[in-house]
Amino acid sequence: MKIRYFDNAATTRVKKEVLEEMLPYFNERYGNPSSLYSIGRISKKAIEEARKKVANLINANPNEIYFTGCGSESDNTIIKGIAYSRRKQGKHIITSQIEHPAVLHTCQSLEKQGFEVTYLKVNKDGFINIDDLRNSIRNDTILISIMFANNEIGTIQPIEVISKIAKMYNIVFHTDAVQACGNIPIDVKKMGIDALSLSGHKLYAPKGVGALYVKNGIEFEKFMDGGHQEKNKRAGTESVAGIVGLGKACELANQNLREHMNHLKELRDYFISQVEEKIQGAILNGSKQDRLPGNANFAFPTVDGEALLLNLDSKGICASSGSACTSGTSKPSHVLSSIGLSDELAHSSLRITFGEDNTKEDIDYLVTSLCEIVQKLQKR
């Protein structure tokens, strides 16, 4: 049976070009980048070349890029790093209710240490209220962390507006851009972003590598103790092959971004129109306009989401009911609950996220299968 993959927000495949770039650093150019001899220097140079490629994707300076193990580590590093370095200035942080668990759980951990966190509500489309943001700012607010685009419903927040407000009050602004990087244009300088998290396996690089952008001049305490790697901000011998792969993936994303976006948007819009036309009662979750080009999230009333996924899987279709990082829990998605869905509707939701390998023929098969399965499950 042919596998049709529609869960690119959970992870993407490693591109052939990325893998080929990585392979020599496993068994030929295997030197430790902290070593002074030639094969160590080769590894060090490869890391710095990759740093430039990551920086170019978001228009940052290479010395503002720090390599990490994943997007979650990047979130932890900057949120805790800013909190600890600025605790004498204040202990208040602002975020939203629909952040990735890597942000929410980090903030909850800081609350146990005496920090105070405001979790902004969102409207039915998943947008924060800008007035609520302004009204939440206090004299002791030290950090605003609002995700660039939501991993479940794809809603893209007004990042430039948020950054301008943060600047007015001299507050550091961080954005979790794990889902956005490589899928939509990001210019940290133009957008006024102080810190940004990204992850390799969301943009056709391997799992186990991520990056953190921090604007020059912003101090943050290191998250991991040990050696002096990454300008003494992230201890541990670098995953050279993974970093090389991330760099190559960012380079490819930068070269093909417009074409990639248009392809995903065409697939997304076609899928949404087909579902709305052929499946009565289907509810699109999130904004119809301001959403990631490859994201579509639907609720199918009275349909059990787990049964829907299992039936799709039996037809070779890979999809999800929400974030891969929250699968395995019986609780409804915190994102879908935050936009006002009942527990029943939240449990009936399906997330479809497209990638560069998907075609219209794949979508036709998906829609036909969905129509059949939804009809069957609604009759139970």
C-alpha positions as a Python dict, from the first residue, in 0.01 Angstrom:
ca = {
    (1, 'M'): (0, 0, 0),
    (2, 'K'): (128, 345, -90),
    (3, 'I'): (184, 571, 212),
    (4, 'R'): (47, 922, 174),
    (5, 'Y'): (202, 1152, 432),
    (6, 'F'): (9, 1458, 555),
    (7, 'D'): (176, 1524, 891),
    (8, 'N'): (465, 1754, 803),
    (9, 'A'): (403, 1970, 1112),
    (10, 'A'): (501, 1666, 1321),
    (11, 'T'): (815, 1599, 1120),
    (12, 'T'): (945, 1614, 765),
    (13, 'R'): (1161, 1366, 580),
    (14, 'V'): (1532, 1439, 547),
    (15, 'K'): (1596, 1565, 195),
    (16, 'K'): (1838, 1368, -20),
    (17, 'E'): (2063, 1673, -61),
    (18, 'V'): (2067, 1724, 316),
    (19, 'L'): (2158, 1362, 387),
    (20, 'E'): (2436, 1366, 128),
    (21, 'E'): (2584, 1676, 288),
    (22, 'M'): (2576, 1510, 630),
    (23, 'L'): (2723, 1169, 551),
    (24, 'P'): (3097, 1258, 542),
    (25, 'Y'): (3074, 1395, 897),
    (26, 'F'): (2982, 1053, 1035),
    (27, 'N'): (3283, 853, 913),
    (28, 'E'): (3534, 1066, 721),
    (29, 'R'): (3534, 1417, 869),
    (30, 'Y'): (3467, 1289, 1218),
    (31, 'G'): (3694, 1521, 1417),
    (32, 'N'): (3579, 1690, 1735),
    (33, 'P'): (3531, 2058, 1645),
    (34, 'S'): (3704, 2160, 1969),
    (35, 'S'): (4024, 1981, 1867),
    (36, 'L'): (4314, 2178, 1719),
    (37, 'Y'): (4432, 1927, 1459),
    (38, 'S'): (4317, 1930, 1096),
    (39, 'I'): (4011, 1704, 1106),
    (40, 'G'): (3890, 1893, 1413),
    (41, 'R'): (3930, 2221, 1229),
    (42, 'I'): (3735, 2077, 935),
    (43, 'S'): (3442, 2004, 1164),
    (44, 'K'): (3466, 2350, 1319),
    (45, 'K'): (3461, 2513, 976),
    (46, 'A'): (3156, 2306, 875),
    (47, 'I'): (2970, 2431, 1182),
    (48, 'E'): (3050, 2792, 1101),
    (49, 'E'): (2940, 2749, 740),
    (50, 'A'): (2611, 2602, 862),
    (51, 'R'): (2572, 2894, 1104),
    (52, 'K'): (2586, 3134, 809),
    (53, 'K'): (2319, 2938, 622),
    (54, 'V'): (2082, 2937, 918),
    (55, 'A'): (2139, 3308, 971),
    (56, 'N'): (2069, 3382, 604),
    (57, 'L'): (1728, 3215, 621),
    (58, 'I'): (1605, 3466, 881),
    (59, 'N'): (1835, 3760, 793),
    (60, 'A'): (2037, 3740, 1113),
    (61, 'N'): (2409, 3776, 1172),
    (62, 'P'): (2594, 3441, 1199),
    (63, 'N'): (2724, 3526, 1547),
    (64, 'E'): (2362, 3556, 1664),
    (65, 'I'): (2292, 3186, 1594),
    (66, 'Y'): (2337, 2920, 1864),
    (67, 'F'): (2297, 2551, 1781),
    (68, 'T'): (2083, 2337, 2013),
    (69, 'G'): (1941, 1987, 2022),
    (70, 'C'): (1586, 2081, 1916),
    (71, 'G'): (1323, 2355, 1916),
    (72, 'S'): (1219, 2268, 2270),
    (73, 'E'): (1574, 2319, 2395),
    (74, 'S'): (1587, 2653, 2215),
    (75, 'D'): (1265, 2762, 2388),
    (76, 'N'): (1391, 2648, 2727),
    (77, 'T'): (1729, 2813, 2677),
    (78, 'I'): (1601, 3158, 2590),
    (79, 'I'): (1299, 3176, 2821),
    (80, 'K'): (1490, 3057, 3126),
    (81, 'G'): (1804, 3239, 3014),
    (82, 'I'): (1625, 3574, 2994),
    (83, 'A'): (1433, 3511, 3315),
    (84, 'Y'): (1746, 3432, 3515),
    (85, 'S'): (1955, 3714, 3368),
    (86, 'R'): (1687, 3979, 3425),
    (87, 'R'): (1535, 3864, 3753),
    (88, 'K'): (1668, 4174, 3929),
    (89, 'Q'): (1470, 4388, 3683),
    (90, 'G'): (1150, 4191, 3720),
    (91, 'K'): (983, 3852, 3735),
    (92, 'H'): (689, 3891, 3497),
    (93, 'I'): (655, 3709, 3164),
    (94, 'I'): (380, 3732, 2902),
    (95, 'T'): (290, 3446, 2669),
    (96, 'S'): (-28, 3299, 2517),
    (97, 'Q'): (-256, 3010, 2602),
    (98, 'I'): (-187, 2833, 2271),
    (99, 'E'): (191, 2808, 2286),
    (100, 'H'): (375, 2482, 2228),
    (101, 'P'): (429, 2280, 2549),
    (102, 'A'): (799, 2370, 2529),
    (103, 'V'): (699, 2728, 2608),
    (104, 'L'): (403, 2663, 2837),
    (105, 'H'): (580, 2407, 3054),
    (106, 'T'): (892, 2621, 3073),
    (107, 'C'): (683, 2912, 3196),
    (108, 'Q'): (508, 2687, 3448),
    (109, 'S'): (848, 2572, 3573),
    (110, 'L'): (951, 2936, 3622),
    (111, 'E'): (629, 3005, 3815),
    (112, 'K'): (743, 2746, 4070),
    (113, 'Q'): (1059, 2954, 4110),
    (114, 'G'): (874, 3274, 4191),
    (115, 'F'): (818, 3420, 3844),
    (116, 'E'): (474, 3539, 3741),
    (117, 'V'): (329, 3459, 3400),
    (118, 'T'): (33, 3608, 3212),
    (119, 'Y'): (-122, 3367, 2961),
    (120, 'L'): (-306, 3574, 2702),
    (121, 'K'): (-638, 3442, 2572),
    (122, 'V'): (-700, 3408, 2198),
    (123, 'N'): (-1010, 3457, 1984),
    (124, 'K'): (-1189, 3189, 1782),
    (125, 'D'): (-930, 3213, 1505),
    (126, 'G'): (-636, 3182, 1746),
    (127, 'F'): (-517, 3545, 1753),
    (128, 'I'): (-410, 3720, 2071),
    (129, 'N'): (-579, 4053, 2146),
    (130, 'I'): (-326, 4333, 2108),
    (131, 'D'): (-504, 4548, 2366),
    (132, 'D'): (-485, 4258, 2612),
    (133, 'L'): (-112, 4240, 2547),
    (134, 'R'): (-66, 4611, 2615),
    (135, 'N'): (-280, 4596, 2929),
    (136, 'S'): (-84, 4298, 3060),
    (137, 'I'): (250, 4480, 3056),
    (138, 'R'): (380, 4574, 3401),
    (139, 'N'): (681, 4763, 3527),
    (140, 'D'): (845, 4428, 3604),
    (141, 'T'): (770, 4259, 3269),
    (142, 'I'): (1096, 4122, 3129),
    (143, 'L'): (990, 3893, 2844),
    (144, 'I'): (713, 3850, 2588),
    (145, 'S'): (709, 3508, 2417),
    (146, 'I'): (445, 3465, 2147),
    (147, 'M'): (471, 3192, 1883),
    (148, 'F'): (505, 3298, 1519),
    (149, 'A'): (256, 3043, 1388),
    (150, 'N'): (56, 2783, 1575),
    (151, 'N'): (152, 2420, 1526),
    (152, 'E'): (-206, 2291, 1537),
    (153, 'I'): (-428, 2546, 1364),
    (154, 'G'): (-162, 2734, 1166),
    (155, 'T'): (-266, 3084, 1276),
    (156, 'I'): (8, 3342, 1215),
    (157, 'Q'): (30, 3610, 1484),
    (158, 'P'): (93, 3982, 1407),
    (159, 'I'): (460, 3953, 1493),
    (160, 'E'): (569, 4303, 1388),
    (161, 'V'): (294, 4466, 1594),
    (162, 'I'): (392, 4261, 1899),
    (163, 'S'): (761, 4342, 1857),
    (164, 'K'): (692, 4717, 1836),
    (165, 'I'): (499, 4705, 2163),
    (166, 'A'): (782, 4512, 2329),
    (167, 'K'): (1034, 4773, 2208),
    (168, 'M'): (824, 5058, 2350),
    (169, 'Y'): (864, 4909, 2697),
    (170, 'N'): (1220, 4773, 2658),
    (171, 'I'): (1097, 4414, 2689),
    (172, 'V'): (1271, 4123, 2517),
    (173, 'F'): (1051, 3964, 2251),
    (174, 'H'): (1096, 3595, 2171),
    (175, 'T'): (900, 3394, 1917),
    (176, 'D'): (880, 3018, 1874),
    (177, 'A'): (906, 2998, 1494),
    (178, 'V'): (951, 2622, 1468),
    (179, 'Q'): (651, 2584, 1234),
    (180, 'A'): (715, 2907, 1042),
    (181, 'C'): (1084, 2878, 950),
    (182, 'G'): (1122, 2743, 601),
    (183, 'N'): (751, 2782, 526),
    (184, 'I'): (705, 3161, 525),
    (185, 'P'): (947, 3455, 499),
    (186, 'I'): (1107, 3568, 826),
    (187, 'D'): (1331, 3873, 861),
    (188, 'V'): (1431, 3917, 1225),
    (189, 'K'): (1574, 4264, 1163),
    (190, 'K'): (1275, 4401, 975),
    (191, 'M'): (1029, 4236, 1214),
    (192, 'G'): (1210, 4350, 1527),
    (193, 'I'): (1248, 4001, 1673),
    (194, 'D'): (1494, 3973, 1963),
    (195, 'A'): (1504, 3594, 1989),
    (196, 'L'): (1370, 3307, 1778),
    (197, 'S'): (1358, 2929, 1805),
    (198, 'L'): (1368, 2685, 1513),
    (199, 'S'): (1397, 2310, 1467),
    (200, 'G'): (1568, 2100, 1202),
    (201, 'H'): (1315, 1823, 1156),
    (202, 'K'): (1037, 2066, 1061),
    (203, 'L'): (1223, 2185, 749),
    (204, 'Y'): (1368, 1866, 597),
    (205, 'A'): (1672, 1838, 824),
    (206, 'P'): (1726, 1557, 1078),
    (207, 'K'): (1574, 1525, 1422),
    (208, 'G'): (1797, 1613, 1715),
    (209, 'V'): (1920, 1953, 1598),
    (210, 'G'): (1778, 2301, 1637),
    (211, 'A'): (1891, 2660, 1653),
    (212, 'L'): (1833, 2970, 1859),
    (213, 'Y'): (1869, 3325, 1732),
    (214, 'V'): (1945, 3590, 1993),
    (215, 'K'): (2001, 3948, 1885),
    (216, 'N'): (2347, 4083, 1962),
    (217, 'G'): (2349, 4277, 2288),
    (218, 'I'): (2082, 4069, 2461),
    (219, 'E'): (2228, 3881, 2754),
    (220, 'F'): (2092, 3544, 2868),
    (221, 'E'): (2218, 3287, 3114),
    (222, 'K'): (2329, 2954, 2976),
    (223, 'F'): (2092, 2662, 3018),
    (224, 'M'): (2343, 2376, 3021),
    (225, 'D'): (2670, 2364, 3212),
    (226, 'G'): (2986, 2194, 3090),
    (227, 'G'): (3226, 2296, 2818),
    (228, 'H'): (3253, 2630, 2641),
    (229, 'Q'): (3083, 2541, 2313),
    (230, 'E'): (2851, 2789, 2139),
    (231, 'K'): (3018, 3094, 2290),
    (232, 'N'): (2986, 2936, 2634),
    (233, 'K'): (2605, 2928, 2604),
    (234, 'R'): (2541, 2561, 2521),
    (235, 'A'): (2775, 2300, 2665),
    (236, 'G'): (2835, 1968, 2494),
    (237, 'T'): (3016, 1839, 2188),
    (238, 'E'): (2830, 1958, 1883),
    (239, 'S'): (2633, 1723, 1658),
    (240, 'V'): (2839, 1817, 1355),
    (241, 'A'): (2649, 1606, 1103),
    (242, 'G'): (2315, 1730, 1234),
    (243, 'I'): (2428, 2092, 1224),
    (244, 'V'): (2559, 2049, 870),
    (245, 'G'): (2221, 1902, 774),
    (246, 'L'): (2034, 2191, 931),
    (247, 'G'): (2253, 2438, 745),
    (248, 'K'): (2191, 2266, 412),
    (249, 'A'): (1815, 2250, 476),
    (250, 'C'): (1807, 2622, 556),
    (251, 'E'): (2006, 2697, 242),
    (252, 'L'): (1758, 2500, 28),
    (253, 'A'): (1460, 2658, 202),
    (254, 'N'): (1601, 3003, 135),
    (255, 'Q'): (1653, 2926, -234),
    (256, 'N'): (1306, 2783, -292),
    (257, 'L'): (1088, 2962, -36),
    (258, 'R'): (847, 3140, -272),
    (259, 'E'): (793, 2830, -487),
    (260, 'H'): (751, 2615, -176),
    (261, 'M'): (495, 2854, -26),
    (262, 'N'): (290, 2871, -344),
    (263, 'H'): (287, 2492, -375),
    (264, 'L'): (169, 2442, -19),
    (265, 'K'): (-92, 2718, -41),
    (266, 'E'): (-235, 2572, -360),
    (267, 'L'): (-267, 2229, -196),
    (268, 'R'): (-411, 2374, 125),
    (269, 'D'): (-674, 2585, -48),
    (270, 'Y'): (-775, 2297, -274),
    (271, 'F'): (-811, 2062, 22),
    (272, 'I'): (-1014, 2312, 226),
    (273, 'S'): (-1250, 2382, -63),
    (274, 'Q'): (-1300, 2009, -130),
    (275, 'V'): (-1375, 1929, 235),
    (276, 'E'): (-1615, 2221, 273),
    (277, 'E'): (-1793, 2119, -47),
    (278, 'K'): (-1815, 1745, 16),
    (279, 'I'): (-1836, 1695, 393),
    (280, 'Q'): (-2141, 1862, 544),
    (281, 'G'): (-2086, 2021, 884),
    (282, 'A'): (-1705, 2023, 867),
    (283, 'I'): (-1563, 2315, 1069),
    (284, 'L'): (-1234, 2481, 976),
    (285, 'N'): (-1031, 2561, 1289),
    (286, 'G'): (-815, 2873, 1280),
    (287, 'S'): (-797, 3170, 1049),
    (288, 'K'): (-884, 3107, 685),
    (289, 'Q'): (-650, 3383, 561),
    (290, 'D'): (-366, 3432, 810),
    (291, 'R'): (-250, 3074, 845),
    (292, 'L'): (51, 2869, 745),
    (293, 'P'): (41, 2776, 375),
    (294, 'G'): (49, 2402, 444),
    (295, 'N'): (-191, 2378, 740),
    (296, 'A'): (-558, 2273, 745),
    (297, 'N'): (-737, 2174, 1066),
    (298, 'F'): (-1097, 2054, 1057),
    (299, 'A'): (-1346, 1939, 1319),
    (300, 'F'): (-1599, 1677, 1213),
    (301, 'P'): (-1889, 1686, 1464),
    (302, 'T'): (-1982, 1352, 1628),
    (303, 'V'): (-1674, 1181, 1480),
    (304, 'D'): (-1421, 1030, 1721),
    (305, 'G'): (-1080, 1165, 1631),
    (306, 'E'): (-886, 853, 1728),
    (307, 'A'): (-1117, 632, 1522),
    (308, 'L'): (-1077, 875, 1232),
    (309, 'L'): (-697, 852, 1248),
    (310, 'L'): (-701, 472, 1269),
    (311, 'N'): (-933, 446, 970),
    (312, 'L'): (-713, 685, 771),
    (313, 'D'): (-407, 482, 867),
    (314, 'S'): (-573, 167, 731),
    (315, 'K'): (-583, 346, 395),
    (316, 'G'): (-216, 445, 412),
    (317, 'I'): (-285, 804, 519),
    (318, 'C'): (-68, 967, 787),
    (319, 'A'): (-231, 1260, 969),
    (320, 'S'): (-279, 1377, 1327),
    (321, 'S'): (-541, 1509, 1565),
    (322, 'G'): (-312, 1784, 1692),
    (323, 'S'): (47, 1834, 1802),
    (324, 'A'): (267, 1524, 1796),
    (325, 'C'): (410, 1648, 2126),
    (326, 'T'): (72, 1604, 2300),
    (327, 'S'): (-32, 1272, 2147),
    (328, 'G'): (-101, 995, 2393),
    (329, 'T'): (-305, 1214, 2626),
    (330, 'S'): (-682, 1182, 2661),
    (331, 'K'): (-721, 1551, 2730),
    (332, 'P'): (-853, 1771, 2448),
    (333, 'S'): (-605, 1994, 2271),
    (334, 'H'): (-531, 2305, 2477),
    (335, 'V'): (-516, 2499, 2151),
    (336, 'L'): (-862, 2392, 2035),
    (337, 'S'): (-1008, 2447, 2382),
    (338, 'S'): (-856, 2796, 2388),
    (339, 'I'): (-1030, 2895, 2061),
    (340, 'G'): (-1363, 2792, 2211),
    (341, 'L'): (-1421, 2437, 2090),
    (342, 'S'): (-1609, 2200, 2317),
    (343, 'D'): (-1428, 1887, 2434),
    (344, 'E'): (-1637, 1685, 2188),
    (345, 'L'): (-1544, 1905, 1891),
    (346, 'A'): (-1180, 1919, 1995),
    (347, 'H'): (-1170, 1538, 2005),
    (348, 'S'): (-1323, 1527, 1655),
    (349, 'S'): (-1054, 1742, 1494),
    (350, 'L'): (-803, 1643, 1230),
    (351, 'R'): (-480, 1825, 1141),
    (352, 'I'): (-353, 1794, 786),
    (353, 'T'): (-17, 1952, 707),
    (354, 'F'): (125, 1940, 357),
    (355, 'G'): (483, 1913, 238),
    (356, 'E'): (670, 1949, -87),
    (357, 'D'): (610, 1585, -186),
    (358, 'N'): (230, 1609, -177),
    (359, 'T'): (25, 1636, -496),
    (360, 'K'): (-335, 1714, -590),
    (361, 'E'): (-381, 1345, -666),
    (362, 'D'): (-284, 1272, -305),
    (363, 'I'): (-545, 1518, -187),
    (364, 'D'): (-815, 1364, -405),
    (365, 'Y'): (-740, 1028, -243),
    (366, 'L'): (-742, 1190, 101),
    (367, 'V'): (-1077, 1365, 45),
    (368, 'T'): (-1240, 1054, -98),
    (369, 'S'): (-1119, 853, 201),
    (370, 'L'): (-1231, 1122, 445),
    (371, 'C'): (-1580, 1136, 298),
    (372, 'E'): (-1617, 760, 329),
    (373, 'I'): (-1475, 738, 683),
    (374, 'V'): (-1661, 1040, 825),
    (375, 'Q'): (-1989, 911, 686),
    (376, 'K'): (-1924, 569, 838),
    (377, 'L'): (-1827, 705, 1178),
    (378, 'Q'): (-2117, 950, 1196),
    (379, 'K'): (-2362, 662, 1155),
    (380, 'R'): (-2235, 482, 1466),
}
